[in-house]
mmCIF file of C-alpha atoms in Angstrom:
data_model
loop_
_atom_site.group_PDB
_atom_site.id
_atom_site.type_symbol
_atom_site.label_atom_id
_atom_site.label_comp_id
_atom_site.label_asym_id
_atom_site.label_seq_id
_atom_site.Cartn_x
_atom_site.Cartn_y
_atom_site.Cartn_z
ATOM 1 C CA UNK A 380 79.297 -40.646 4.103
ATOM 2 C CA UNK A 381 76.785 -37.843 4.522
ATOM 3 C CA UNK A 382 78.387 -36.731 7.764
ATOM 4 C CA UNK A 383 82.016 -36.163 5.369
ATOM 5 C CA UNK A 384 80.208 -34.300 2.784
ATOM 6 C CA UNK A 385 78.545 -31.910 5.892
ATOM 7 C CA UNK A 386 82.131 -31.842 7.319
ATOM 8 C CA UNK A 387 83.354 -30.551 3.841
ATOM 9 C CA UNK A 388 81.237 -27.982 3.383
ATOM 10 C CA UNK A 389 80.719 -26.655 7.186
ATOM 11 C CA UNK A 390 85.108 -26.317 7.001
ATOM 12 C CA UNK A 391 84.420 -24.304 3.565
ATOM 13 C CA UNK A 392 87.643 -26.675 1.909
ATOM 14 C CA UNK A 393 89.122 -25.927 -1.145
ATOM 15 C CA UNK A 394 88.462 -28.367 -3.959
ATOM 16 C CA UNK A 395 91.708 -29.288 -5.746
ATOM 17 C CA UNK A 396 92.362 -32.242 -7.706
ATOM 18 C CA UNK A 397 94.672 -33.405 -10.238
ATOM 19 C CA UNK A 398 92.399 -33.138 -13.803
ATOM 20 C CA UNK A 399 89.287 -31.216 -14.427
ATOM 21 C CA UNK A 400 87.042 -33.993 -14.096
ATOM 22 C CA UNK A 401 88.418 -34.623 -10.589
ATOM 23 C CA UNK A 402 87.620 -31.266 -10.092
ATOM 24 C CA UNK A 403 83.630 -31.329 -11.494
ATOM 25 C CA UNK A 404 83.119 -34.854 -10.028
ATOM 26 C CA UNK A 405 83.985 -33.584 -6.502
ATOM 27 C CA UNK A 406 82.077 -30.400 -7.084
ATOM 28 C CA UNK A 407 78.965 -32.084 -8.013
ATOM 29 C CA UNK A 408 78.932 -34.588 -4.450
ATOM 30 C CA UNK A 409 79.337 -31.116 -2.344
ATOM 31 C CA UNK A 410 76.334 -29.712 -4.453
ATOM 32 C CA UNK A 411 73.958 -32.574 -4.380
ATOM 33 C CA UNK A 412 74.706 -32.079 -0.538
ATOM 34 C CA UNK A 413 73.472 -29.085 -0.303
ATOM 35 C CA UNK A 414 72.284 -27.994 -3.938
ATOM 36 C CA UNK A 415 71.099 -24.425 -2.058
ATOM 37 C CA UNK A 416 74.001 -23.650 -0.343
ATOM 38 C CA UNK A 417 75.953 -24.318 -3.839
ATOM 39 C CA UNK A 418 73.712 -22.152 -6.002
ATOM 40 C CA UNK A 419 74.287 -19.410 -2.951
ATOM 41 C CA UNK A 420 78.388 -19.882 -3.336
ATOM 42 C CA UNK A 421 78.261 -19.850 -7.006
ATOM 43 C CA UNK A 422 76.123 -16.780 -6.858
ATOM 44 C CA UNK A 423 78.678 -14.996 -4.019
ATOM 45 C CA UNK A 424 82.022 -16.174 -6.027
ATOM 46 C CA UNK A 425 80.886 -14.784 -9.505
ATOM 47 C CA UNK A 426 78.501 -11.768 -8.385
ATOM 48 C CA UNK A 427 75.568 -12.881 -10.128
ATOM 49 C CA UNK A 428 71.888 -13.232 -8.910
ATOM 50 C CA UNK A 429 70.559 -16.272 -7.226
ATOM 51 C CA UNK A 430 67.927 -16.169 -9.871
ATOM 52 C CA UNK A 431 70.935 -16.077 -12.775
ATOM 53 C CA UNK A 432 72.478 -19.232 -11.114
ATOM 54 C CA UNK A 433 69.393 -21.299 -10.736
ATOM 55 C CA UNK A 434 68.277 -20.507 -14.477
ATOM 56 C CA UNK A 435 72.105 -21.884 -15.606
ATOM 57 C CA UNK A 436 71.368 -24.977 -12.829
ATOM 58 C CA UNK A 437 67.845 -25.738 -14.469
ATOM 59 C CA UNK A 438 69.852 -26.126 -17.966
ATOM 60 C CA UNK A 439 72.817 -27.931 -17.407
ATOM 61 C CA UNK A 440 73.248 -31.951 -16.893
ATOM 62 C CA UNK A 441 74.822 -31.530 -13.466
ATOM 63 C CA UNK A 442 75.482 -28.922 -10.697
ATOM 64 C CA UNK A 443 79.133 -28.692 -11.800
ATOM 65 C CA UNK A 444 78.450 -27.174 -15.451
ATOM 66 C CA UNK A 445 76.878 -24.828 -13.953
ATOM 67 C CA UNK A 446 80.200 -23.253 -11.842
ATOM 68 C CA UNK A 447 82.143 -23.925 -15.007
ATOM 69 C CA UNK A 448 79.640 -21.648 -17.321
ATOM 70 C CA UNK A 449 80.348 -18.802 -14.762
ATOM 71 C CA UNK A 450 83.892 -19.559 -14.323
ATOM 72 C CA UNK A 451 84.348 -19.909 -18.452
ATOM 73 C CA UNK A 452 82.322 -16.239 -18.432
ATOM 74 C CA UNK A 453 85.068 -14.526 -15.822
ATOM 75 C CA UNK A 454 88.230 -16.220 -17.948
ATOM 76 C CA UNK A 455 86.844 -15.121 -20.804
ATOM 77 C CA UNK A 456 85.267 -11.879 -19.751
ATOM 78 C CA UNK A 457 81.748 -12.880 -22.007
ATOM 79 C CA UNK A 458 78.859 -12.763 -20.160
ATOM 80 C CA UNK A 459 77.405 -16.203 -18.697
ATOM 81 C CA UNK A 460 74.587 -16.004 -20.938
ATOM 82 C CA UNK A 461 76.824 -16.165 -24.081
ATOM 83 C CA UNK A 462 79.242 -19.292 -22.438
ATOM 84 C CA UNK A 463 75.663 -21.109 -21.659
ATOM 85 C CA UNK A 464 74.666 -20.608 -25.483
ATOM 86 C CA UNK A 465 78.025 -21.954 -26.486
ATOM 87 C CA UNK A 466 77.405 -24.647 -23.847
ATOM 88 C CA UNK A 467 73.822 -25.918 -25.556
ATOM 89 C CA UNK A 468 75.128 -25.985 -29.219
ATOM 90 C CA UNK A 469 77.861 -27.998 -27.685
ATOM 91 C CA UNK A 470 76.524 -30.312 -25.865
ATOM 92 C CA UNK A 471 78.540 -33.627 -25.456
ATOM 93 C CA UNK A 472 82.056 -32.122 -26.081
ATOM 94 C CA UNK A 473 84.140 -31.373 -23.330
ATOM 95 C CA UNK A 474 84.901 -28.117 -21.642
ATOM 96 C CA UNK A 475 88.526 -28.175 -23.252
ATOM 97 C CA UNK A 476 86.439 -28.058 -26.634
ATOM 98 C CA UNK A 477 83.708 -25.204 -25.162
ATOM 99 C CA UNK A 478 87.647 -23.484 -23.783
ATOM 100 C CA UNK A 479 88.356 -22.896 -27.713
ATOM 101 C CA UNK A 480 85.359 -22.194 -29.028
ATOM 102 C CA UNK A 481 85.585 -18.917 -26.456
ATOM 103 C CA UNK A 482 88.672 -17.899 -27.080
ATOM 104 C CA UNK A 483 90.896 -19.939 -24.924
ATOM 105 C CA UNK A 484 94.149 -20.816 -26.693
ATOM 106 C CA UNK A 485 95.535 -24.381 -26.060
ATOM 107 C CA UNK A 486 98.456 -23.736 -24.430
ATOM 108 C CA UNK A 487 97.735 -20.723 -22.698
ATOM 109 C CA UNK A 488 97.972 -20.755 -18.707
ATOM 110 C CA UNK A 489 94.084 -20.037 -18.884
ATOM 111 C CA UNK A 490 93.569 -23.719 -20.793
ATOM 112 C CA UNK A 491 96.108 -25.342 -18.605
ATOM 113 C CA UNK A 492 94.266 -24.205 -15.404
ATOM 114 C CA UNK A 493 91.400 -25.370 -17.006
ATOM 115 C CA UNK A 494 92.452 -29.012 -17.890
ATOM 116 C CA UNK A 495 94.384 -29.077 -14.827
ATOM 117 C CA UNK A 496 90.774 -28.669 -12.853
ATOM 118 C CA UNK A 497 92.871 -25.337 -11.098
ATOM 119 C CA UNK A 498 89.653 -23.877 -9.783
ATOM 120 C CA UNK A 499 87.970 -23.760 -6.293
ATOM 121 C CA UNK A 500 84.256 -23.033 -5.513
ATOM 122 C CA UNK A 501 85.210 -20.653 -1.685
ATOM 123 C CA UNK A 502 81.777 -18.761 -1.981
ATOM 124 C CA UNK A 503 83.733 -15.876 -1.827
ATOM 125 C CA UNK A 504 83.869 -13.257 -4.353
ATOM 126 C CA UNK A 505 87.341 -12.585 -5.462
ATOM 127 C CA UNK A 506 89.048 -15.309 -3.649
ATOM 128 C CA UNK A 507 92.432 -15.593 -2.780
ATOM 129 C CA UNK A 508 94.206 -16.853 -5.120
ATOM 130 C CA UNK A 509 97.075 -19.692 -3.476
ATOM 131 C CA UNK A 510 99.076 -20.586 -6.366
ATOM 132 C CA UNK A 511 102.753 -19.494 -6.209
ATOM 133 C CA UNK A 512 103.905 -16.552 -6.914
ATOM 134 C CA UNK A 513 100.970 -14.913 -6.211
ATOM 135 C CA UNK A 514 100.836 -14.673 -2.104
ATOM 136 C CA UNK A 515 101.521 -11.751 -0.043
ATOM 137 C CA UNK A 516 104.958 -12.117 0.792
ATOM 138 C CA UNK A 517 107.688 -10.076 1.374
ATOM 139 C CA UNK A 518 108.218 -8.472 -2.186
ATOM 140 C CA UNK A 519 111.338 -5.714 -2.652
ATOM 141 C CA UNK A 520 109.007 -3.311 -4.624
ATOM 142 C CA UNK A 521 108.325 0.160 -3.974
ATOM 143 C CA UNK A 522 107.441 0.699 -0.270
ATOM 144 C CA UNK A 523 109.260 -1.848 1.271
ATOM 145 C CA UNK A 524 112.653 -0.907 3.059
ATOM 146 C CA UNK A 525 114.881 1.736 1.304
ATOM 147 C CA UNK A 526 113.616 4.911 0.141
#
């Protein structure tokens, strides 16, 4: 079992999954197997201080709250400090519930990516995004083929 979680984080794989809490309960196996190399991710993916990270991981029930304060922060564009606040006075409701609170209309792509779990934890700042529609294909815009 160990060796698989080692395997899943040495290949860097995406964490997809059908629902949210899919999502989280996947995301907090990879982090209790290697709760540094998380915080260092989580820190890369939403330019924030290691110091910022492990302050959010030091006041949330599990590893996974943690990626969803920052991720919450960049849908919303509020700083993580504000989503964390909103996270404490909530504390037993879900993160659909924390989604509206913020600003997130039900609805809205933003909440279905949310309750869909639509999120991935690459370590990498600005990821790719792989949904469709949103690759680099071979688009008829301006600069490619007539004048």
């Amino acid at each position: 079992m160990r060796i698989l979680a080692v395997a899943v984080l040495a290949l860097g794989l995406q964490l997809q999954a059908g629902s949210l809490d899919e999502f989280l309960n996947n995301l907090n196996v990879r982090a209790q197997a290697d709760r540094n190399g998380f915080a260092m991710q989580v820190a890369s993916q939403f330019h924030v201080g290691d110091a910022a990270v492990r302050l959010v991981l030091g006041d949330v029930r599990e590893p996974a709250d943690a990626f969803m304060v920052f991720q919450m922060a960049e849908m919303t564009g509020r700083p993580h400090r504000e989503v964390l606040d909103v996270y404490r006075s909530r504390r037993g409701k879900g993160w659909g519930e924390l989604a509206k609170e913020l600003g997130i209309k039900p609805g809205s792509a933003a909440f279905h990516r949310l309750k869909n779990g639509d999120f991935r934890l690459s370590g990498e700042a600005g990821a790719p995004d792989d949904r469709p529609g949103r690759g680099r294909g071979k688009g008829h815009g301006k600069g490619h083929g007539r004048d």
